[in-house]
């Protein structure tokens, strides 16, 4: 065996260890949840297998314990636990909770616990004095009890892979959730890799029994399939759990960022109640909820200053130049800027029976309004900003807002409402 022979154990081991660390906080919070416990056990056993079978760790374990080849029952025990947990996880996904399901899972755990006990018994009965780091399976293929030890773990692993692949194959047409379907595909690929691992190992062992040397199948061809199986199966069980979370997180993050211009514009108005202080490490969904609440509070304070006719004229101008969503956003941005300017200059609210309807429209389109505030030179419409600006200027010249008859000189920027200064200062 080439002493420099190397398989990249570190990459899948690091991935599994990272997934395990990410999952640990969930285990602490919901350790009573059997699905959480099962997922944690699966990740821990898969990680342990890859850690133990790394050649340098096999050598270290032999030296620390003084027992040649002690890594064998350790690694195969973790592999057996991985197989059992994988089977029970599939059963949890496929079947509704019932007494029958609990009996099946308990039976699997008991059978594979018996396999683990048998692995240690056969290893203790065997005589394997020569430490073998790479070719233990073929080197001791004909040694009494060590032979049984090797065949036992390969048989248990092969049976679990076949049963799991069969269950997934039958279940796949019924799966509709895209994340769960992706997980099932990854699991199928993982268990297929496991079967290739078993086939390569058993072929090399059979060749030894018949007097041939096909050890390369066991030492070079099989290990990569084992690494692929551990990584793919672990990912297959994680994707349906982590996928929806990441999807929600990305969606909330995008909305949180989009609402920032409008939040900055209205936060100077003050909240209706003392806001809770949330740090950067607070959950994103909580920070998003607080940002929305601040915006709604600010718009409620602006309600008496909102002008329905100004909103409508800005909307018609923007609608002629862009799509519906952008037009609503541009009109809302114009109305909000005008209301902020009026309130900032101390103008009295102008009674408008339609202001509540305008406020409701802006509240419904806060993302579009915030996007338009972020791009003041386009007014959110994306095209022909001069037309929207002209409409706003004519509306202001008609004196709809007493406070906006003397706008700041910088207010004449593209797409701006009555006061761009308020936006440049606060938004």
Short mmCIF file of C-alpha atoms in Angstrom, two decimals:
data_model
loop_
_atom_site.label_atom_id
_atom_site.label_comp_id
_atom_site.label_asym_id
_atom_site.label_seq_id
_atom_site.Cartn_x
_atom_site.Cartn_y
_atom_site.Cartn_z
CA UNK A 1 0.00 0.00 0.00
CA UNK A 2 1.39 3.39 -0.98
CA UNK A 3 2.09 5.24 2.30
CA UNK A 4 1.19 8.50 0.59
CA UNK A 5 -2.20 7.18 -0.48
CA UNK A 6 -4.72 9.79 0.61
CA UNK A 7 -8.47 10.23 0.46
CA UNK A 8 -9.87 13.69 1.30
CA UNK A 9 -11.50 12.70 4.57
CA UNK A 10 -11.27 16.24 5.91
CA UNK A 11 -13.87 17.84 3.61
CA UNK A 12 -16.89 15.59 4.36
CA UNK A 13 -15.84 15.35 8.01
CA UNK A 14 -15.72 19.13 8.32
CA UNK A 15 -19.11 19.48 6.59
CA UNK A 16 -20.73 16.93 8.91
CA UNK A 17 -19.11 18.43 12.00
CA UNK A 18 -20.33 21.89 10.97
CA UNK A 19 -23.86 20.58 10.44
CA UNK A 20 -23.71 18.92 13.86
CA UNK A 21 -22.58 22.14 15.55
CA UNK A 22 -25.36 24.08 13.81
CA UNK A 23 -27.88 21.49 15.01
CA UNK A 24 -26.72 21.42 18.66
CA UNK A 25 -28.55 24.63 19.72
CA UNK A 26 -31.76 23.12 18.35
CA UNK A 27 -31.10 19.98 20.37
CA UNK A 28 -30.62 22.03 23.53
CA UNK A 29 -33.89 23.92 22.94
CA UNK A 30 -35.98 20.95 21.79
CA UNK A 31 -34.24 17.87 23.16
CA UNK A 32 -37.62 16.24 23.84
CA UNK A 33 -38.44 16.22 20.12
CA UNK A 34 -37.64 12.70 18.82
CA UNK A 35 -36.96 14.00 15.29
CA UNK A 36 -34.39 16.47 16.61
CA UNK A 37 -32.72 13.78 18.69
CA UNK A 38 -32.65 11.33 15.77
CA UNK A 39 -31.12 13.91 13.43
CA UNK A 40 -28.47 14.77 16.00
CA UNK A 41 -27.61 11.10 16.55
CA UNK A 42 -27.37 10.56 12.79
CA UNK A 43 -25.01 13.51 12.32
CA UNK A 44 -22.94 12.54 15.36
CA UNK A 45 -22.57 8.92 14.23
CA UNK A 46 -21.71 9.90 10.64
CA UNK A 47 -19.11 12.38 11.88
CA UNK A 48 -17.67 9.83 14.31
CA UNK A 49 -17.31 7.22 11.55
CA UNK A 50 -15.31 9.60 9.37
CA UNK A 51 -13.18 10.75 12.29
CA UNK A 52 -12.33 7.21 13.38
CA UNK A 53 -11.57 5.81 9.90
CA UNK A 54 -9.13 8.60 9.05
CA UNK A 55 -5.78 6.77 8.75
CA UNK A 56 -3.92 9.05 11.14
CA UNK A 57 -6.64 8.61 13.77
CA UNK A 58 -6.59 4.81 13.37
CA UNK A 59 -2.89 4.87 14.10
CA UNK A 60 -3.32 7.18 17.08
CA UNK A 61 -6.11 5.05 18.55
CA UNK A 62 -3.99 1.92 18.29
CA UNK A 63 -1.13 3.67 20.07
CA UNK A 64 -3.28 5.24 22.80
CA UNK A 65 -5.13 2.04 23.72
CA UNK A 66 -2.33 -0.42 23.01
CA UNK A 67 -4.90 -2.67 21.27
CA UNK A 68 -4.13 -3.36 17.60
CA UNK A 69 -7.03 -2.57 15.23
CA UNK A 70 -9.30 -1.27 18.03
CA UNK A 71 -10.52 1.36 15.58
CA UNK A 72 -12.37 -1.39 13.70
CA UNK A 73 -15.18 -2.09 16.23
CA UNK A 74 -15.36 1.60 17.08
CA UNK A 75 -15.86 2.72 13.49
CA UNK A 76 -18.22 -0.14 12.63
CA UNK A 77 -20.31 0.53 15.75
CA UNK A 78 -20.80 4.13 14.74
CA UNK A 79 -21.56 3.02 11.19
CA UNK A 80 -24.20 0.62 12.51
CA UNK A 81 -25.77 3.40 14.61
CA UNK A 82 -25.78 5.58 11.51
CA UNK A 83 -27.61 2.86 9.55
CA UNK A 84 -30.23 2.34 12.26
CA UNK A 85 -30.91 6.05 12.66
CA UNK A 86 -31.18 6.49 8.89
CA UNK A 87 -33.82 3.77 8.63
CA UNK A 88 -35.87 5.17 11.50
CA UNK A 89 -35.66 8.70 10.07
CA UNK A 90 -37.15 7.49 6.79
CA UNK A 91 -39.94 5.75 8.70
CA UNK A 92 -40.61 8.98 10.61
CA UNK A 93 -40.96 10.86 7.34
CA UNK A 94 -43.13 8.31 5.58
CA UNK A 95 -45.58 7.34 8.29
CA UNK A 96 -47.85 9.21 10.65
CA UNK A 97 -47.21 8.71 14.38
CA UNK A 98 -48.75 5.45 15.53
CA UNK A 99 -48.08 2.51 17.79
CA UNK A 100 -47.12 0.44 14.75
CA UNK A 101 -44.53 3.00 13.73
CA UNK A 102 -43.06 3.09 17.24
CA UNK A 103 -42.81 -0.72 17.30
CA UNK A 104 -41.03 -0.78 13.95
CA UNK A 105 -38.50 1.82 15.02
CA UNK A 106 -37.87 0.08 18.35
CA UNK A 107 -37.34 -3.19 16.51
CA UNK A 108 -34.76 -1.57 14.24
CA UNK A 109 -32.91 -0.07 17.19
CA UNK A 110 -32.85 -3.41 19.04
CA UNK A 111 -31.64 -5.34 15.98
CA UNK A 112 -28.82 -2.91 15.29
CA UNK A 113 -27.92 -2.69 18.98
CA UNK A 114 -27.50 -6.47 18.79
CA UNK A 115 -25.24 -6.01 15.77
CA UNK A 116 -23.07 -3.56 17.73
CA UNK A 117 -22.75 -6.04 20.61
CA UNK A 118 -21.87 -8.81 18.14
CA UNK A 119 -19.22 -6.62 16.54
CA UNK A 120 -17.43 -6.18 19.86
CA UNK A 121 -17.80 -9.85 20.80
CA UNK A 122 -16.37 -11.08 17.50
CA UNK A 123 -13.50 -8.60 17.69
CA UNK A 124 -12.60 -9.69 21.23
CA UNK A 125 -12.70 -13.36 20.20
CA UNK A 126 -10.55 -12.76 17.12
CA UNK A 127 -6.77 -12.83 17.05
CA UNK A 128 -5.63 -9.80 15.04
CA UNK A 129 -2.19 -8.80 16.37
CA UNK A 130 -0.95 -7.02 13.26
CA UNK A 131 -2.20 -3.40 13.02
CA UNK A 132 -3.68 -2.74 9.59
CA UNK A 133 -4.57 0.83 8.73
CA UNK A 134 -5.73 0.50 5.12
CA UNK A 135 -6.37 -3.15 4.33
CA UNK A 136 -7.79 -4.68 7.53
CA UNK A 137 -10.83 -6.16 5.73
CA UNK A 138 -8.84 -8.10 3.18
CA UNK A 139 -5.83 -8.89 5.38
CA UNK A 140 -8.04 -10.64 7.98
CA UNK A 141 -10.63 -11.91 5.50
CA UNK A 142 -9.91 -15.54 6.44
CA UNK A 143 -9.08 -15.09 10.15
CA UNK A 144 -11.59 -16.81 12.47
CA UNK A 145 -13.97 -14.36 14.19
CA UNK A 146 -12.33 -11.43 12.45
CA UNK A 147 -13.89 -12.77 9.28
CA UNK A 148 -17.29 -12.82 10.98
CA UNK A 149 -16.62 -9.37 12.41
CA UNK A 150 -16.04 -7.94 8.94
CA UNK A 151 -18.93 -9.75 7.28
CA UNK A 152 -21.28 -8.69 10.07
CA UNK A 153 -20.76 -4.96 9.59
CA UNK A 154 -20.87 -5.24 5.80
CA UNK A 155 -24.09 -7.28 5.89
CA UNK A 156 -25.78 -4.90 8.34
CA UNK A 157 -24.75 -1.93 6.24
CA UNK A 158 -25.85 -3.51 2.96
CA UNK A 159 -29.24 -4.56 4.34
CA UNK A 160 -29.92 -1.09 5.71
CA UNK A 161 -28.94 0.52 2.40
CA UNK A 162 -31.18 -1.83 0.40
CA UNK A 163 -34.17 -1.40 2.73
CA UNK A 164 -33.76 2.37 2.83
CA UNK A 165 -33.41 2.63 -0.96
CA UNK A 166 -36.50 0.44 -1.43
CA UNK A 167 -38.62 2.53 0.96
CA UNK A 168 -37.50 5.76 -0.68
CA UNK A 169 -38.13 4.43 -4.18
CA UNK A 170 -41.72 3.54 -3.31
CA UNK A 171 -42.30 6.80 -1.48
CA UNK A 172 -40.75 9.22 -4.00
CA UNK A 173 -43.85 9.54 -6.30
CA UNK A 174 -45.94 10.60 -3.31
CA UNK A 175 -43.59 13.38 -2.20
CA UNK A 176 -44.77 16.85 -3.19
CA UNK A 177 -42.72 19.19 -1.00
CA UNK A 178 -39.72 20.32 -3.06
CA UNK A 179 -37.33 20.36 -0.09
CA UNK A 180 -38.37 16.89 0.96
CA UNK A 181 -38.09 15.66 -2.63
CA UNK A 182 -34.55 17.06 -2.83
CA UNK A 183 -33.72 15.26 0.41
CA UNK A 184 -35.06 11.98 -0.95
CA UNK A 185 -32.92 12.33 -4.10
CA UNK A 186 -29.81 12.96 -2.01
CA UNK A 187 -30.63 9.97 0.18
CA UNK A 188 -31.07 7.73 -2.85
CA UNK A 189 -27.68 8.81 -4.17
CA UNK A 190 -26.15 8.29 -0.73
CA UNK A 191 -27.52 4.78 -0.26
CA UNK A 192 -26.52 3.89 -3.82
CA UNK A 193 -22.98 4.96 -2.93
CA UNK A 194 -23.19 2.76 0.17
CA UNK A 195 -24.16 -0.24 -1.92
CA UNK A 196 -21.19 0.37 -4.23
CA UNK A 197 -18.98 0.50 -1.14
CA UNK A 198 -20.34 -2.86 0.04
CA UNK A 199 -19.97 -4.40 -3.43
CA UNK A 200 -16.33 -3.34 -3.72
CA UNK A 201 -15.50 -4.61 -0.21
CA UNK A 202 -17.26 -7.96 -0.63
CA UNK A 203 -15.70 -8.52 -4.05
CA UNK A 204 -12.21 -7.92 -2.66
CA UNK A 205 -12.90 -10.26 0.28
CA UNK A 206 -14.27 -12.94 -2.04
CA UNK A 207 -11.17 -12.63 -4.19
CA UNK A 208 -9.02 -13.25 -1.10
CA UNK A 209 -10.99 -16.38 -0.33
CA UNK A 210 -10.37 -17.67 -3.84
CA UNK A 211 -6.65 -16.88 -3.69
CA UNK A 212 -6.65 -13.66 -5.74
CA UNK A 213 -5.40 -10.22 -4.80
CA UNK A 214 -8.06 -7.63 -5.59
CA UNK A 215 -7.29 -5.56 -2.52
CA UNK A 216 -7.37 -2.33 -4.54
CA UNK A 217 -11.15 -2.63 -4.64
CA UNK A 218 -11.22 -2.48 -0.84
CA UNK A 219 -8.44 0.02 -0.20
CA UNK A 220 -8.82 2.43 -3.12
CA UNK A 221 -12.23 2.00 -4.76
CA UNK A 222 -14.48 1.52 -1.72
CA UNK A 223 -13.47 4.37 0.68
CA UNK A 224 -14.57 7.24 -1.60
CA UNK A 225 -18.03 5.69 -1.82
CA UNK A 226 -18.18 5.53 1.98
CA UNK A 227 -17.33 9.21 2.21
CA UNK A 228 -19.91 10.08 -0.41
CA UNK A 229 -22.55 8.05 1.39
CA UNK A 230 -21.93 9.73 4.75
CA UNK A 231 -22.06 13.21 3.24
CA UNK A 232 -25.04 12.61 0.92
CA UNK A 233 -27.17 10.81 3.49
CA UNK A 234 -26.50 13.47 6.12
CA UNK A 235 -27.36 16.19 3.61
CA UNK A 236 -30.46 14.27 2.55
CA UNK A 237 -31.79 14.37 6.10
CA UNK A 238 -30.71 17.98 6.68
CA UNK A 239 -31.99 19.64 3.50
CA UNK A 240 -35.72 19.18 4.28
CA UNK A 241 -35.11 20.74 7.71
CA UNK A 242 -32.60 23.48 6.86
CA UNK A 243 -33.92 24.31 3.38
CA UNK A 244 -37.20 25.97 4.45
CA UNK A 245 -35.39 27.84 7.22
CA UNK A 246 -32.80 29.23 4.79
CA UNK A 247 -35.56 30.12 2.32
CA UNK A 248 -37.43 32.09 4.98
CA UNK A 249 -34.21 33.71 6.21
CA UNK A 250 -33.21 34.89 2.72
CA UNK A 251 -36.74 36.19 2.07
CA UNK A 252 -36.87 38.04 5.41
CA UNK A 253 -33.35 39.42 4.91
CA UNK A 254 -34.29 40.77 1.51
CA UNK A 255 -37.45 42.41 2.88
CA UNK A 256 -35.56 43.80 5.89
CA UNK A 257 -33.06 45.45 3.56
CA UNK A 258 -35.76 46.77 1.20
CA UNK A 259 -37.70 48.40 4.03
CA UNK A 260 -34.67 50.32 5.29
CA UNK A 261 -35.19 53.55 3.26
CA UNK A 262 -38.82 53.93 4.40
CA UNK A 263 -37.91 53.01 7.97
CA UNK A 264 -35.17 55.63 8.04
CA UNK A 265 -37.54 58.22 6.59
CA UNK A 266 -40.28 57.76 9.21
CA UNK A 267 -38.24 56.88 12.28
CA UNK A 268 -37.68 60.58 13.03
CA UNK A 269 -41.38 60.81 13.83
CA UNK A 270 -40.97 58.70 16.95
CA UNK A 271 -42.77 55.48 17.79
CA UNK A 272 -46.17 55.31 19.38
CA UNK A 273 -44.66 53.32 22.23
CA UNK A 274 -41.20 52.85 23.66
CA UNK A 275 -39.47 50.45 21.23
CA UNK A 276 -37.67 47.37 22.48
CA UNK A 277 -33.94 47.46 21.84
CA UNK A 278 -32.92 44.58 19.62
CA UNK A 279 -29.26 43.89 19.02
CA UNK A 280 -27.66 42.66 15.81
CA UNK A 281 -27.77 39.08 17.05
CA UNK A 282 -31.52 39.15 17.69
CA UNK A 283 -33.48 36.77 15.42
CA UNK A 284 -34.03 38.24 11.98
CA UNK A 285 -37.78 37.60 12.00
CA UNK A 286 -38.07 39.58 15.24
CA UNK A 287 -36.05 42.49 13.86
CA UNK A 288 -38.15 42.44 10.67
CA UNK A 289 -41.36 42.51 12.70
CA UNK A 290 -40.06 45.49 14.68
CA UNK A 291 -39.07 47.35 11.51
CA UNK A 292 -42.53 46.82 10.04
CA UNK A 293 -44.12 48.04 13.27
CA UNK A 294 -42.00 51.19 13.27
CA UNK A 295 -43.03 51.90 9.68
CA UNK A 296 -46.72 51.38 10.45
CA UNK A 297 -46.45 53.62 13.50
CA UNK A 298 -44.77 56.33 11.45
CA UNK A 299 -47.36 56.12 8.66
CA UNK A 300 -50.12 56.35 11.23
CA UNK A 301 -48.61 59.61 12.49
CA UNK A 302 -48.37 60.88 8.91
CA UNK A 303 -51.97 59.96 8.13
CA UNK A 304 -53.39 63.49 8.72
CA UNK A 305 -50.83 64.97 6.30
CA UNK A 306 -51.34 62.57 3.39
CA UNK A 307 -52.92 64.07 0.28
CA UNK A 308 -55.09 61.76 -1.80
CA UNK A 309 -55.08 64.05 -4.87
CA UNK A 310 -51.30 64.38 -4.81
CA UNK A 311 -51.00 60.58 -4.50
CA UNK A 312 -53.43 60.05 -7.39
CA UNK A 313 -51.72 62.52 -9.73
CA UNK A 314 -48.28 61.05 -8.99
CA UNK A 315 -49.68 57.58 -9.53
CA UNK A 316 -51.20 58.46 -12.93
CA UNK A 317 -47.96 60.05 -14.10
CA UNK A 318 -45.86 57.10 -12.94
CA UNK A 319 -48.36 54.56 -14.27
CA UNK A 320 -48.04 56.00 -17.75
CA UNK A 321 -44.29 55.45 -17.55
CA UNK A 322 -44.05 52.12 -15.72
CA UNK A 323 -45.83 49.09 -14.32
CA UNK A 324 -48.51 49.01 -11.63
CA UNK A 325 -46.30 48.09 -8.67
CA UNK A 326 -43.71 50.75 -9.45
CA UNK A 327 -46.41 53.34 -9.98
CA UNK A 328 -47.94 52.65 -6.57
CA UNK A 329 -44.51 52.79 -4.99
CA UNK A 330 -43.63 56.09 -6.71
CA UNK A 331 -46.96 57.67 -5.74
CA UNK A 332 -46.58 56.50 -2.17
CA UNK A 333 -43.04 57.88 -2.01
CA UNK A 334 -44.25 61.26 -3.29
CA UNK A 335 -47.10 61.36 -0.75
CA UNK A 336 -44.81 60.33 2.12
CA UNK A 337 -42.21 62.96 1.22
CA UNK A 338 -44.88 65.65 1.05
CA UNK A 339 -46.36 64.58 4.38
CA UNK A 340 -42.93 64.51 6.04
CA UNK A 341 -42.17 67.99 4.74
CA UNK A 342 -45.51 69.32 5.94
CA UNK A 343 -45.12 67.83 9.40
CA UNK A 344 -41.49 68.93 9.71
CA UNK A 345 -42.31 72.55 8.93
CA UNK A 346 -45.12 72.54 11.48
CA UNK A 347 -47.99 72.92 9.03
CA UNK A 348 -51.38 72.03 10.49
CA UNK A 349 -52.98 68.85 9.21
CA UNK A 350 -55.37 69.38 6.33
CA UNK A 351 -58.63 67.46 6.79
CA UNK A 352 -58.95 65.01 3.94
CA UNK A 353 -61.62 62.31 4.07
CA UNK A 354 -59.59 60.23 1.63
CA UNK A 355 -56.34 60.33 3.62
CA UNK A 356 -57.21 57.05 5.33
CA UNK A 357 -57.55 55.37 1.94
CA UNK A 358 -54.20 56.80 0.86
CA UNK A 359 -52.60 55.59 4.09
CA UNK A 360 -54.07 52.13 3.53
CA UNK A 361 -52.63 52.00 0.00
CA UNK A 362 -49.19 53.08 1.18
CA UNK A 363 -49.29 50.59 4.07
CA UNK A 364 -50.11 47.81 1.60
CA UNK A 365 -47.21 48.79 -0.68
CA UNK A 366 -44.52 49.59 1.89
CA UNK A 367 -41.88 47.58 -0.01
CA UNK A 368 -42.58 49.42 -3.28
CA UNK A 369 -42.66 52.76 -1.49
CA UNK A 370 -39.38 52.01 0.25
CA UNK A 371 -37.81 50.99 -3.04
CA UNK A 372 -38.93 54.27 -4.61
CA UNK A 373 -37.44 56.21 -1.68
CA UNK A 374 -34.16 54.38 -2.23
CA UNK A 375 -34.13 55.58 -5.84
CA UNK A 376 -35.39 59.14 -5.59
CA UNK A 377 -34.13 60.09 -9.04
CA UNK A 378 -36.52 57.68 -10.69
CA UNK A 379 -39.42 58.10 -8.37
CA UNK A 380 -39.71 54.35 -8.34
CA UNK A 381 -41.29 54.33 -11.80
CA UNK A 382 -38.08 53.57 -13.61
CA UNK A 383 -38.94 55.80 -16.59
CA UNK A 384 -39.80 59.42 -17.36
CA UNK A 385 -39.26 60.86 -13.87
CA UNK A 386 -39.69 64.39 -15.25
CA UNK A 387 -43.40 63.81 -15.76
CA UNK A 388 -44.00 62.73 -12.16
CA UNK A 389 -41.92 65.64 -10.92
CA UNK A 390 -43.88 68.06 -13.06
CA UNK A 391 -47.16 66.79 -11.70
CA UNK A 392 -45.92 67.16 -8.14
CA UNK A 393 -44.59 70.67 -8.81
CA UNK A 394 -47.88 71.79 -10.34
CA UNK A 395 -49.77 70.26 -7.42
CA UNK A 396 -47.60 72.12 -4.96
CA UNK A 397 -48.01 75.40 -6.84
CA UNK A 398 -51.77 75.01 -6.43
CA UNK A 399 -51.15 75.17 -2.68
CA UNK A 400 -52.56 71.83 -1.56
CA UNK A 401 -50.19 71.97 1.39
CA UNK A 402 -49.56 75.27 3.06
CA UNK A 403 -46.27 74.03 4.43
CA UNK A 404 -44.92 73.11 1.02
CA UNK A 405 -45.31 76.48 -0.69
CA UNK A 406 -41.67 77.30 0.18
CA UNK A 407 -39.74 74.11 -0.45
CA UNK A 408 -36.04 73.85 0.18
CA UNK A 409 -33.93 74.56 -2.94
CA UNK A 410 -32.74 70.95 -3.02
CA UNK A 411 -36.33 69.77 -3.35
CA UNK A 412 -36.18 70.08 -7.13
CA UNK A 413 -34.34 66.79 -7.59
CA UNK A 414 -35.69 64.09 -9.87
CA UNK A 415 -38.58 62.10 -8.51
CA UNK A 416 -38.57 64.00 -5.23
CA UNK A 417 -41.69 65.08 -3.45
CA UNK A 418 -42.17 68.33 -1.59
CA UNK A 419 -38.94 67.93 0.40
CA UNK A 420 -36.02 65.80 -0.68
CA UNK A 421 -34.10 67.32 2.20
CA UNK A 422 -36.04 65.24 4.69
CA UNK A 423 -35.15 62.12 2.80
CA UNK A 424 -31.51 62.96 2.35
CA UNK A 425 -31.30 63.76 6.04
CA UNK A 426 -33.28 60.93 7.50
CA UNK A 427 -33.61 58.23 4.82
#
